[in-house]
Coordinates of C-alpha atoms in Angstrom, one line a residue:
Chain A
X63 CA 35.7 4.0 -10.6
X64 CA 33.4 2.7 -8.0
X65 CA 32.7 -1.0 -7.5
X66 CA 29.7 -1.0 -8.3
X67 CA 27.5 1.6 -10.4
X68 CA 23.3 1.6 -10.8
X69 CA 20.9 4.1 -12.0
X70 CA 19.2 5.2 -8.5
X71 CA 15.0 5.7 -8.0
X72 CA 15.1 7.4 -4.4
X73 CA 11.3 7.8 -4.4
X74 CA 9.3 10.9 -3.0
X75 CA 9.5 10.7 0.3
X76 CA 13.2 10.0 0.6
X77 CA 13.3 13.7 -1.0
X78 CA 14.3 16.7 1.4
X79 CA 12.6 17.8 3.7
X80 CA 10.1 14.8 3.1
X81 CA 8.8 11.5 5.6
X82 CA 12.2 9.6 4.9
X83 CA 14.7 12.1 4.3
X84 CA 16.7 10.3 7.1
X85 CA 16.7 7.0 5.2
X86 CA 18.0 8.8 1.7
X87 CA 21.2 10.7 4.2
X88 CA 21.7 7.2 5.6
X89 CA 21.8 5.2 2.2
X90 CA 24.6 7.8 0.9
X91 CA 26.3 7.3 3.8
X92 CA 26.3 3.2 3.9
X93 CA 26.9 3.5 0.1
X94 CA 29.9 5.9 0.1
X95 CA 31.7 3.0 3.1
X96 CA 30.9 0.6 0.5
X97 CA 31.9 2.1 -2.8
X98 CA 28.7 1.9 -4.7
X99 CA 27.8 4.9 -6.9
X100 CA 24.3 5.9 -7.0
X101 CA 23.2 8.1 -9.8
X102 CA 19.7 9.4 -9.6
X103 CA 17.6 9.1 -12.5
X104 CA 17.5 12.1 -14.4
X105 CA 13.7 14.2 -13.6
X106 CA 12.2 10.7 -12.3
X107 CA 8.4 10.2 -11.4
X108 CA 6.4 9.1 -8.3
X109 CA 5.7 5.4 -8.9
X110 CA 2.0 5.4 -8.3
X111 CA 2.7 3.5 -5.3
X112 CA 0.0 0.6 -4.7
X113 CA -2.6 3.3 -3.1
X114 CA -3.5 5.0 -6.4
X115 CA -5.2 2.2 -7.7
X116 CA -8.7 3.4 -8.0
X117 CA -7.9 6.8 -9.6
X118 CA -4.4 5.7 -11.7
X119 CA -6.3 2.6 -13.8
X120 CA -3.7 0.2 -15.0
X121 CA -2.1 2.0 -18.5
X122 CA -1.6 5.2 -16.5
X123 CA -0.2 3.8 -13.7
X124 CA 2.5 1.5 -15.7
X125 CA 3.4 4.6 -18.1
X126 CA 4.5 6.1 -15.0
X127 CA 6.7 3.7 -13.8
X128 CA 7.8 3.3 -18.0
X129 CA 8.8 6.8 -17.9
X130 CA 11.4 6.4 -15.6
X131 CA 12.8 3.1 -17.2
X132 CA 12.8 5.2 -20.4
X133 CA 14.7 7.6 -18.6
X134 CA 17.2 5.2 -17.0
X135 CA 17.9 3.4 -20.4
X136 CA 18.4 6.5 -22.3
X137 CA 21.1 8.4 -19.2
X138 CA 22.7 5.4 -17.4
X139 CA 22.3 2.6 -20.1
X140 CA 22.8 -0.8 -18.5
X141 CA 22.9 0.2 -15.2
X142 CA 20.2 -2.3 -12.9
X143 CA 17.9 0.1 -11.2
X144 CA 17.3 0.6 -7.5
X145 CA 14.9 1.5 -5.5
X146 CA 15.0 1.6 -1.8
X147 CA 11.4 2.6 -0.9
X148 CA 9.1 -0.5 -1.1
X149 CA 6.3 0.8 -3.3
X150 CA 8.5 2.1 -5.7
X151 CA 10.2 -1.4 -5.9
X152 CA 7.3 -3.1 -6.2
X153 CA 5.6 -0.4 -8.2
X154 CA 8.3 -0.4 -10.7
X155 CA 8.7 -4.4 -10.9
X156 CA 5.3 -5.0 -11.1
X157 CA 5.1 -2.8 -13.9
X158 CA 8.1 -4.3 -15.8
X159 CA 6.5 -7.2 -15.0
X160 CA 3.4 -6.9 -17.2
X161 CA 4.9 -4.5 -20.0
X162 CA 7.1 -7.4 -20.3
X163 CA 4.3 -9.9 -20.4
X164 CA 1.6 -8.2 -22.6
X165 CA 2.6 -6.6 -25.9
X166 CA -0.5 -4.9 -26.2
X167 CA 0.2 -2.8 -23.0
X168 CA 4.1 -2.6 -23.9
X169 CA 2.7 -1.1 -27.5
X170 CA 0.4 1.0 -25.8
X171 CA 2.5 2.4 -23.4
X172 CA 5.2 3.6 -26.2
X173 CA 2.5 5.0 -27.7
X174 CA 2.2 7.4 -24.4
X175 CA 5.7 7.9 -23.7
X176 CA 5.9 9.3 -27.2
X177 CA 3.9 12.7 -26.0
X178 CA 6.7 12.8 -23.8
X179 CA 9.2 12.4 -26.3
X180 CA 10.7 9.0 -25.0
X181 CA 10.6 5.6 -25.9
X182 CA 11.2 2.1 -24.1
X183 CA 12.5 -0.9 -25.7
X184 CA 14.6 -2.4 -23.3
X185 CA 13.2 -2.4 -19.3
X186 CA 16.1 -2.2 -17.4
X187 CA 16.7 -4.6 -13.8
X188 CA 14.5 -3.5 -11.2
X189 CA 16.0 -4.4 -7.6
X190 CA 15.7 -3.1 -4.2
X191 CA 18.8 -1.8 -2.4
X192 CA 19.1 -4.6 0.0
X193 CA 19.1 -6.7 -2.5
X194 CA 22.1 -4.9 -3.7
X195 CA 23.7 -5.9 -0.6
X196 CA 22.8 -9.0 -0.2
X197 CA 23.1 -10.4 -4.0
X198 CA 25.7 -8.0 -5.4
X199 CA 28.2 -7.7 -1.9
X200 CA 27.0 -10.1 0.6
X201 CA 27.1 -10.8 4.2
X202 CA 30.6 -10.9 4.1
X203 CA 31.7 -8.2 2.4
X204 CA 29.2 -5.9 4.3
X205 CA 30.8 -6.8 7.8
X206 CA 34.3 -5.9 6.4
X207 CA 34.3 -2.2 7.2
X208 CA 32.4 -2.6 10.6
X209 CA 34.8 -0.3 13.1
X210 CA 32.1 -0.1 15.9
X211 CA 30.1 -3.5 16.3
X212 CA 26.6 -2.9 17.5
X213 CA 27.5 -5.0 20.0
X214 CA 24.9 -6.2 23.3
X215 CA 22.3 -4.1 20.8
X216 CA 18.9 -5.9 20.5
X217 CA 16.7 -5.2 17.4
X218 CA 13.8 -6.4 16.4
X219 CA 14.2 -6.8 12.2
X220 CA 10.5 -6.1 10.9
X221 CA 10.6 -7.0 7.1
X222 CA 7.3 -5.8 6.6
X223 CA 5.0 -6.6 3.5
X224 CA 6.2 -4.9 0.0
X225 CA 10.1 -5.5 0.4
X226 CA 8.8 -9.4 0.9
X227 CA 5.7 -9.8 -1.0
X228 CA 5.1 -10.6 -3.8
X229 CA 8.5 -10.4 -5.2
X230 CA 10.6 -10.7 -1.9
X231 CA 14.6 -11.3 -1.6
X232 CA 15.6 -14.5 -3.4
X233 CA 15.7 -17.8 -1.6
X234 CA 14.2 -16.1 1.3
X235 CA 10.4 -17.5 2.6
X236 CA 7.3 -15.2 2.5
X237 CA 6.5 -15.9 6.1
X238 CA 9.7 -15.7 8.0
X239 CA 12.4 -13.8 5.9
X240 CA 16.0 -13.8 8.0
X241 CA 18.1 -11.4 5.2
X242 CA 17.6 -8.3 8.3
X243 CA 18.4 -10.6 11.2
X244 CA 21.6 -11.6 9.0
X245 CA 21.8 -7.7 8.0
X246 CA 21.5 -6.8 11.4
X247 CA 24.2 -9.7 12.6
X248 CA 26.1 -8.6 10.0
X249 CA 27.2 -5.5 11.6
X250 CA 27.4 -7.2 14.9
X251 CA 24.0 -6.5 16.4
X252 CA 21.6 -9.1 18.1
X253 CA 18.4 -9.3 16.1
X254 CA 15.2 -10.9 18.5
X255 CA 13.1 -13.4 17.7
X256 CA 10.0 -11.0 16.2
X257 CA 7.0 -12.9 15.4
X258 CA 5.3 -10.2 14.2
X259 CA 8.1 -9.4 11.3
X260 CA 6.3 -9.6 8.3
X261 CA 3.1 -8.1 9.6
X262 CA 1.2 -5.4 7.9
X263 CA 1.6 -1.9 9.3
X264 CA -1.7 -0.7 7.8
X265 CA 0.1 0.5 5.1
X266 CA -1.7 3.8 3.4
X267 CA -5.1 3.1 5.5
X268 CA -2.7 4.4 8.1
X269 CA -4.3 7.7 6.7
X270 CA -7.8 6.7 5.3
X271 CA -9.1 4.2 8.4
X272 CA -6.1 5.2 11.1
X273 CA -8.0 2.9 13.8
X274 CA -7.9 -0.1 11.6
X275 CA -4.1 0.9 10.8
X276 CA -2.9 1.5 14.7
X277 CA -4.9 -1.4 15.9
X278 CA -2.3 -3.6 13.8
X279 CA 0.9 -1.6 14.3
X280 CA 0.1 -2.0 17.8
X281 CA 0.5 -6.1 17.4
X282 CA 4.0 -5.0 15.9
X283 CA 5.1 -3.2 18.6
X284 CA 4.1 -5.3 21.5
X285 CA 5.5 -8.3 19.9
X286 CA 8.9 -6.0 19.2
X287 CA 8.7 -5.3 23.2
X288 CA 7.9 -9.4 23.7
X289 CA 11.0 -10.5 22.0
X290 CA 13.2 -8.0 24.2
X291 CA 14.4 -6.0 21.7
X292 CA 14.9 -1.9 22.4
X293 CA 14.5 -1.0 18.8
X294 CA 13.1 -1.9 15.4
X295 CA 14.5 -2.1 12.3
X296 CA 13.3 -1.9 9.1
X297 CA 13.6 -1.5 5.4
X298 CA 10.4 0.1 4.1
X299 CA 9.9 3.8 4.8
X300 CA 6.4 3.7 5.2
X301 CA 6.8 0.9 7.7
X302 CA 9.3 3.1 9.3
X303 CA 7.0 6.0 9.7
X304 CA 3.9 4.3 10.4
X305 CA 5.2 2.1 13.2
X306 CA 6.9 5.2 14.8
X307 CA 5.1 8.3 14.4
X308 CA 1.9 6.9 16.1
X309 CA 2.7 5.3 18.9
X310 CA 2.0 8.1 21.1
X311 CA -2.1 7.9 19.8
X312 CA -1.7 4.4 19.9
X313 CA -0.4 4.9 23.8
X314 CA -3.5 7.5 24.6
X315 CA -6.2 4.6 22.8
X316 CA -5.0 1.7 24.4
X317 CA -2.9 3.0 27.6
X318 CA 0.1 1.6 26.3
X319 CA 3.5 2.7 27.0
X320 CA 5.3 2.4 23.7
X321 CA 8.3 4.4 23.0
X322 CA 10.4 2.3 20.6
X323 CA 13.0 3.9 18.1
X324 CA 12.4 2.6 14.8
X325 CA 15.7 2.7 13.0
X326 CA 16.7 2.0 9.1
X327 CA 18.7 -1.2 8.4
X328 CA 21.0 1.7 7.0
X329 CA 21.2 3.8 9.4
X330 CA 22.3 0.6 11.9
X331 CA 25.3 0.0 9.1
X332 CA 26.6 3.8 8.2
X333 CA 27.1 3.6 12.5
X334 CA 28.5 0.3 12.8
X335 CA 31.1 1.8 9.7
X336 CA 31.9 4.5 12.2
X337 CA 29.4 7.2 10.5
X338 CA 28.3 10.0 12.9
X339 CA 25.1 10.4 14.1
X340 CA 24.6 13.2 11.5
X341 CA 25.7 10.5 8.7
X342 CA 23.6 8.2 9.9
X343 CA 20.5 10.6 10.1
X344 CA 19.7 9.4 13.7
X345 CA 18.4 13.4 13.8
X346 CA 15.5 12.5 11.7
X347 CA 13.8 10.2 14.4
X348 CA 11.1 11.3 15.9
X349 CA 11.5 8.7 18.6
X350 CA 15.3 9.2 19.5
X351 CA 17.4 6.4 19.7
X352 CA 19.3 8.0 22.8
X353 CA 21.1 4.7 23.2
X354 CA 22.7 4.8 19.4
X355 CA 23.1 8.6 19.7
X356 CA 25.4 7.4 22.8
X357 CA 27.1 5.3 20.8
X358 CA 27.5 7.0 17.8
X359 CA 29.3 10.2 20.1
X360 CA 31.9 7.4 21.5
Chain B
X870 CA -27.3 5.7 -12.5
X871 CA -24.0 6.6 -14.5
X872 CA -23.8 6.8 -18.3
X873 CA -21.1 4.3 -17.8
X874 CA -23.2 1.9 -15.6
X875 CA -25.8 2.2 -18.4
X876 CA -23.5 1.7 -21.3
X877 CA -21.7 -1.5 -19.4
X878 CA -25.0 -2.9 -18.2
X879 CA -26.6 -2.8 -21.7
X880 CA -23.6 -4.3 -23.3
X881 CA -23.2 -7.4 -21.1
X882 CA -26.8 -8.4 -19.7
X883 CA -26.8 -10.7 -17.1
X884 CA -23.0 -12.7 -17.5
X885 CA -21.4 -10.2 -14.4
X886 CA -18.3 -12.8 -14.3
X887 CA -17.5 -11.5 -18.1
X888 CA -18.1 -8.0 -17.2
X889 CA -15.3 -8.3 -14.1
X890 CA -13.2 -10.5 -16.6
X891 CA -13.0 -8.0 -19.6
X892 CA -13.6 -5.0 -17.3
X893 CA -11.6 -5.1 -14.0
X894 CA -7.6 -4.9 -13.5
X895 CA -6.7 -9.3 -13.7
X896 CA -10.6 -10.0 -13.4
X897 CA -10.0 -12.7 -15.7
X898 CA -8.2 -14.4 -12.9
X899 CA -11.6 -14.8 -10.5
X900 CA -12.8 -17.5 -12.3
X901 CA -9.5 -19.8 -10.9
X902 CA -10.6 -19.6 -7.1
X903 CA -11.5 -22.9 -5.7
X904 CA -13.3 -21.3 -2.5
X905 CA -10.7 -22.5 -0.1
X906 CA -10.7 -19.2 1.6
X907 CA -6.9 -18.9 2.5
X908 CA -7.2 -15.4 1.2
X909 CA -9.7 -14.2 4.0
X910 CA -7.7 -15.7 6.6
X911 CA -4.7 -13.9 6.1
X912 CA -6.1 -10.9 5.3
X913 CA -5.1 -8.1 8.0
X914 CA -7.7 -6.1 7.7
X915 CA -10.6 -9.0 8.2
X916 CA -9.7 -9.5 12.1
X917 CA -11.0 -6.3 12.8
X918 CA -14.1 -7.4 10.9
X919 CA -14.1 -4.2 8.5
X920 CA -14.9 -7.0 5.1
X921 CA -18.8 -7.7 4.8
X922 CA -17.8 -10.1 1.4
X923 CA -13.9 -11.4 2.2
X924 CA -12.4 -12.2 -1.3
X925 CA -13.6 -15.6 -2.2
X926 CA -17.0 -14.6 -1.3
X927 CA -16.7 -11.8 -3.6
X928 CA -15.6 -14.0 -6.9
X929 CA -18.3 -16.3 -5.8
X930 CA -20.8 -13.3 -6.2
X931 CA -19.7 -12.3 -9.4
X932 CA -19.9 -15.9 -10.9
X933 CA -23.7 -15.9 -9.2
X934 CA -24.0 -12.3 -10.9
X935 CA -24.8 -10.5 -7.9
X936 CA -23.8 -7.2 -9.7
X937 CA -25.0 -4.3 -7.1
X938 CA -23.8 -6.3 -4.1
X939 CA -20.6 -6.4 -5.7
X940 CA -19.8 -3.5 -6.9
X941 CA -21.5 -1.0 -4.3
X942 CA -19.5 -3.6 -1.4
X943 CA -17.3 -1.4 0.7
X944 CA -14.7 -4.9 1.2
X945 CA -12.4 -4.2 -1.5
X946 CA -11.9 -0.9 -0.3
X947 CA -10.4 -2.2 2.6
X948 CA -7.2 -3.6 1.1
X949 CA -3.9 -2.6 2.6
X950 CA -1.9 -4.0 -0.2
X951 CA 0.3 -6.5 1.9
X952 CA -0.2 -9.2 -0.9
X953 CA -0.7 -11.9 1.9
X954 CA -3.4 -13.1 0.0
X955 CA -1.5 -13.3 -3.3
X956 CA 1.4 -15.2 -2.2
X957 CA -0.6 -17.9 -0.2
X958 CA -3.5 -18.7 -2.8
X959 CA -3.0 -22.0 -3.7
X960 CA -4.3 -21.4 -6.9
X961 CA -2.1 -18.3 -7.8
X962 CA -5.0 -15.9 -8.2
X963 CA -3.4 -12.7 -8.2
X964 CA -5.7 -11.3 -5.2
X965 CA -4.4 -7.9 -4.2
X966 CA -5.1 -7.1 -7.7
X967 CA -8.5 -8.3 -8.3
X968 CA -9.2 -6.0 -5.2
X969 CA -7.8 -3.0 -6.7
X970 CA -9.6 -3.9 -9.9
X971 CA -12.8 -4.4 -8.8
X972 CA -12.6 -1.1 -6.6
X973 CA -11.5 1.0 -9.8
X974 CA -14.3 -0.6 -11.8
X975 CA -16.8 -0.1 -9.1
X976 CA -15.9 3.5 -8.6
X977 CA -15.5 4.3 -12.3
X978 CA -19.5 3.0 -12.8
X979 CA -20.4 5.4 -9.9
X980 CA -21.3 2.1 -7.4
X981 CA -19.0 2.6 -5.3
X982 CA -20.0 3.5 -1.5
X983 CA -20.1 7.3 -1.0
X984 CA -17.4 9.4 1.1
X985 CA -15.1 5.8 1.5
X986 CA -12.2 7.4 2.9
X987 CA -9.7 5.0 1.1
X988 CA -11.9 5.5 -2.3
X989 CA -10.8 9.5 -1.4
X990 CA -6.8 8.9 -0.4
X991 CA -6.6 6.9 -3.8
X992 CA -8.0 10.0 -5.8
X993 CA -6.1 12.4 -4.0
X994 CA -2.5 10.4 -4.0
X995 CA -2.6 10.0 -7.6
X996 CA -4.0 13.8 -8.1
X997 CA -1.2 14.7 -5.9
X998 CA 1.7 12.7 -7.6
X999 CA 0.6 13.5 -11.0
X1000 CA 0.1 17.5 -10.6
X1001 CA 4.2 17.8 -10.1
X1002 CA 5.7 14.0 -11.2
X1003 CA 6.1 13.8 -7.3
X1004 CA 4.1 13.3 -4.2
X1005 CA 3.4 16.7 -2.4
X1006 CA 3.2 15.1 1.3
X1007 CA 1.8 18.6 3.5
X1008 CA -0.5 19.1 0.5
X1009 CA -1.2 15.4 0.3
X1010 CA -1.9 16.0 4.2
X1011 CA -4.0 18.7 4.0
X1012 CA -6.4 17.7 1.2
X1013 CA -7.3 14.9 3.7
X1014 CA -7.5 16.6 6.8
X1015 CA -9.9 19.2 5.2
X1016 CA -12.2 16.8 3.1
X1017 CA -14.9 17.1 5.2
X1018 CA -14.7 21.0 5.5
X1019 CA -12.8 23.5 7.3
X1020 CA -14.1 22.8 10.9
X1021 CA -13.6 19.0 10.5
X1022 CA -10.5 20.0 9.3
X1023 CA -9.1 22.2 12.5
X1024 CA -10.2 19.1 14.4
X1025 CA -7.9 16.4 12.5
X1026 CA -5.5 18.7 12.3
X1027 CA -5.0 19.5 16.6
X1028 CA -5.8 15.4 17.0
X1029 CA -2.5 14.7 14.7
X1030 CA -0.4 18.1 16.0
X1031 CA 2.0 16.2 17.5
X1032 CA 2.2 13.6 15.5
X1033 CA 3.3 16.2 12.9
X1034 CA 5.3 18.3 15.0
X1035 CA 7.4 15.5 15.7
X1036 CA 8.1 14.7 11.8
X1037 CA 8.8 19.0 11.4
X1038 CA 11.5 18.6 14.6
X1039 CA 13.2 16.0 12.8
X1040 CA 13.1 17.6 9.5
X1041 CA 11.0 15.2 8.0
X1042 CA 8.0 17.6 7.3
X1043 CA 8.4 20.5 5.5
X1044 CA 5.4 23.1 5.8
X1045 CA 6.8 25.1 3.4
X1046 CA 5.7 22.4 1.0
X1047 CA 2.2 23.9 1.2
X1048 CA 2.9 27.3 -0.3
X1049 CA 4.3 26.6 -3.2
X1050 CA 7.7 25.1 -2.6
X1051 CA 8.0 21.2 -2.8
X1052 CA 9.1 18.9 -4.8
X1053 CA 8.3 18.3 -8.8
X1054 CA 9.7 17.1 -11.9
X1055 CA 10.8 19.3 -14.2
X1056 CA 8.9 17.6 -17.7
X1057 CA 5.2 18.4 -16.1
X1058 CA 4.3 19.0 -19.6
X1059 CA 5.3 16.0 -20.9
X1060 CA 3.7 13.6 -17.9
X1061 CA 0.4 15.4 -18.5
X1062 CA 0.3 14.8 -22.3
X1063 CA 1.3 11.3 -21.6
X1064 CA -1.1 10.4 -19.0
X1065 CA -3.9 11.7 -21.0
X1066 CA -3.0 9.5 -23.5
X1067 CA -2.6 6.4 -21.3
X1068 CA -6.5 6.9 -20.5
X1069 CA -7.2 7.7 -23.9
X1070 CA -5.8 4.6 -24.9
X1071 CA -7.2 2.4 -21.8
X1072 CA -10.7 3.9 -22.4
X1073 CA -10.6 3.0 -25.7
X1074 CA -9.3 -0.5 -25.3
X1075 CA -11.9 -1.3 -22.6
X1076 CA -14.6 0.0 -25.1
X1077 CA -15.5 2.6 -22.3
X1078 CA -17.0 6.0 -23.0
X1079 CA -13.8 8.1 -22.5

């Protein structure tokens, strides 16, 4: 038996063949050094995230997120759940958050789930992954299987907004969060001093208003390049995508020359554990990070 | 003006700041701000001056029961959901939310501005998710690209190529997601039925015209 077993919400886009693919490939791999068993919800739902808001309403949107509790209680009963996208996190907590808060919407919202033939009584623990390692394993036992120390690396740990607000990583601040610096120490790698860490990438206006959206993840990568780091790291995988995939039209607007890697905390462990590059998912950048492809061949 | 704008008008006269309360996703909460303007300051979006209204203007507006200035604003739709606002309020108004509230009522009433391109993401994320269970990213992709009709469309589309060639290269884009393949849940059925009810039931609860 594993050491430790939850009932797993990978999200959409950690999906095959979908914008974080390479975070879900490097979670099984950090997971399977670690022996924690993952068992995806049965059929789970998107989340909602926090974009839907004008078209979802409230009830919808919660009943959403209820499903999948339902479905979590029912196949993996007492098992916390985790999430390790950001909006499904905070999607999913904030919803348990209310349902628990407001029997009217709790009553409501069984009376929905009943088309679908379920029923929620008990909302199960709704955590984020590294929250998992932080709370559940800690510092300690997460630098235990390091084989290959990211040693001299330099990273710049950008926490982002959803994994630290408004529900964040206990006894950690809203303005300067150190759990990746410590994650990132963890596995012997040198995390910068990053002022911009727990700036807003644009989040989903990335799409709607891009200008607005590359106008701010420019900040966070000039800041990354201030503190001296060569790469970022991150939790959320729409930080991840967002602060990569447009620095080359945020090089042509501004005549910048940004071409930072922007690296899961995972991916940074499953090497550091001795993972291949292929474990590790370093394939799914679409800025390479040559210098941990060298290091993961060694 | 919208059956609903009619029906919601009549029903509350000229008390706006009940409308939002009773109305609006945590309206009730607007009432709590103290004007000390925390809110706009942190707020991401406001350096690039895209808020007319920042938030404490806005609940200050609905408690004067400025009503079309509210509601047909463009400022809520520029939230980028970072909760910033939220965690620093002194007061604990939940912020974020009040946003998303009073963009939802705005744009259920008809008030809210035409073709605002986060008003469109919001409807076509949820369509999206909903259709399947689970998000539909080329489709999700497309839909926006082509809002604005085919030619507009071929434009977006070269301006982001390499953006997008990059995510296919690294596998993290599949194009085969737009005919037909993709993700989706297997109960569709059942997540239809039960999101009809969901706005039954909220429709009915917010005495709304369903």
């Amino acid at each position: 038996m594993a050491r430790k077993e939850y009932a797993f919400y990978p999200g959409c886009s950690s999906q095959k063949g979908a914008s974080a693919s390479n975070y879900l490939t490097s979670v099984e791999s950090m997971c399977k050094t670690l022996d924690v068993k993952m068992t995806e919800i049965p059929d789970w739902n998107c989340c909602g995230a926090s974009i839907s808001y004008a078209e979802s309403g409230e009830l919808p949107r919660l009943v959403m997120n209820a499903r999948n509790f339902a479905l979590a209680e029912q196949n993996l009963p007492g098992q916390d759940i985790v999430a390790t996208c950001a909006a499904c996190w905070l999607g999913s907590r904030e919803s348990k958050e209310r349902l628990e808060h407001s029997s009217v919407l709790m009553a409501d919202t069984n009376t929905a789930l009943k088309e679908a033939g379920l029923n929620l009584k008990v909302i199960p623990e709704v955590r984020h992954m590294v929250e998992v390692l932080i709370e559940d394993l800690g510092y300690d036992e997460l630098a235990k299987p390091v084989k290959k120390p990211l040693d001299g690396m330099k990273f710049a740990g950008y926490v982002g907004c959803q994994t630290n607000r408004p529900f964040g990583i206990a006894g950690e601040s809203f303005e300067n969060p150190m759990y990746l610096d410590k994650l990132v120490e963890s596995v012997g790698g040198t995390a910068t001093q990053f002022d911009q860490k727990v700036t807003c990438c644009g989040g989903a206006l990335a799409f709607s208003e891009p200008d607005k959206a590359q106008a701010q993840i420019k900040d966070i990568i000039e800041a990354a390049y201030d503190s001296g780091a060569e790469m970022l790291v991150t939790p959320c995988p729409l930080c991840q995508a967002n602060t990569e995939v447009y620095q080359g039209q945020i090089n042509k607007k501004y005549g910048t020359k940004f071409n930072m890697p922007v690296l899961y905390y995972s991916q940074l462990m499953t090497l550091a554990y001795g993972g291949t590059a292929k474990e590790a998912a370093l394939d799914g950048n679409v800025i390479k990070a040559r210098k941990l492809e060298e290091f993961a061949a060694k | 003006m919208s059956d609903m704008n009619q029906q919601m008008t009549a029903r509350y006269k000229n008390n706006f700041l009940k409308e939002i309360e009773e109305q609006a996703e945590m309206g009730d909460w607007v009432k709590m701000c103290m004007q000390c303007g925390v809110c706009s300051g942190s707020c991401p979006t406001n350096f690039h001056s895209a808020w007319d209204h920042p938030p404490q203007e806005l609940f200050m507006m609905i408690r004067a029961g400025k009503r079309d200035e509210v509601l047909e604003s463009g400022s809520m739709w520029n939230c980028v959901s970072c909760y910033n606002c939220y965690v620093r309020c002194p007061r604990k108004v939940p912020i974020t939310h009040i946003m998303h509230g009073l963009a939802e009522y705005a744009y259920r009433l008809g008030k809210a501005p035409k073709q605002q391109p986060t008003q469109f993401l919001s409807k076509t994320f949820w369509d999206n998710a909903t259709k399947t269970g689970r998000v539909n990213e080329v489709k999700l992709t497309q839909t926006l690209y082509f809002k604005n009709g085919l030619m507009d469309g071929i434009k977006q589309a070269m301006a982001m190529q390499s953006v997008a060639l990059g995510l296919v290269k690294a596998k993290r884009l599949n194009p085969m997601e737009a005919v037909g393949g993709g993700h989706k849940c297997k109960d569709i059925k059942g997540i239809h039925a039960m999101l009809a009810k969901a706005r039954e039931l909220e429709a009915q609860r917010k005495g709304r015209a369903a």
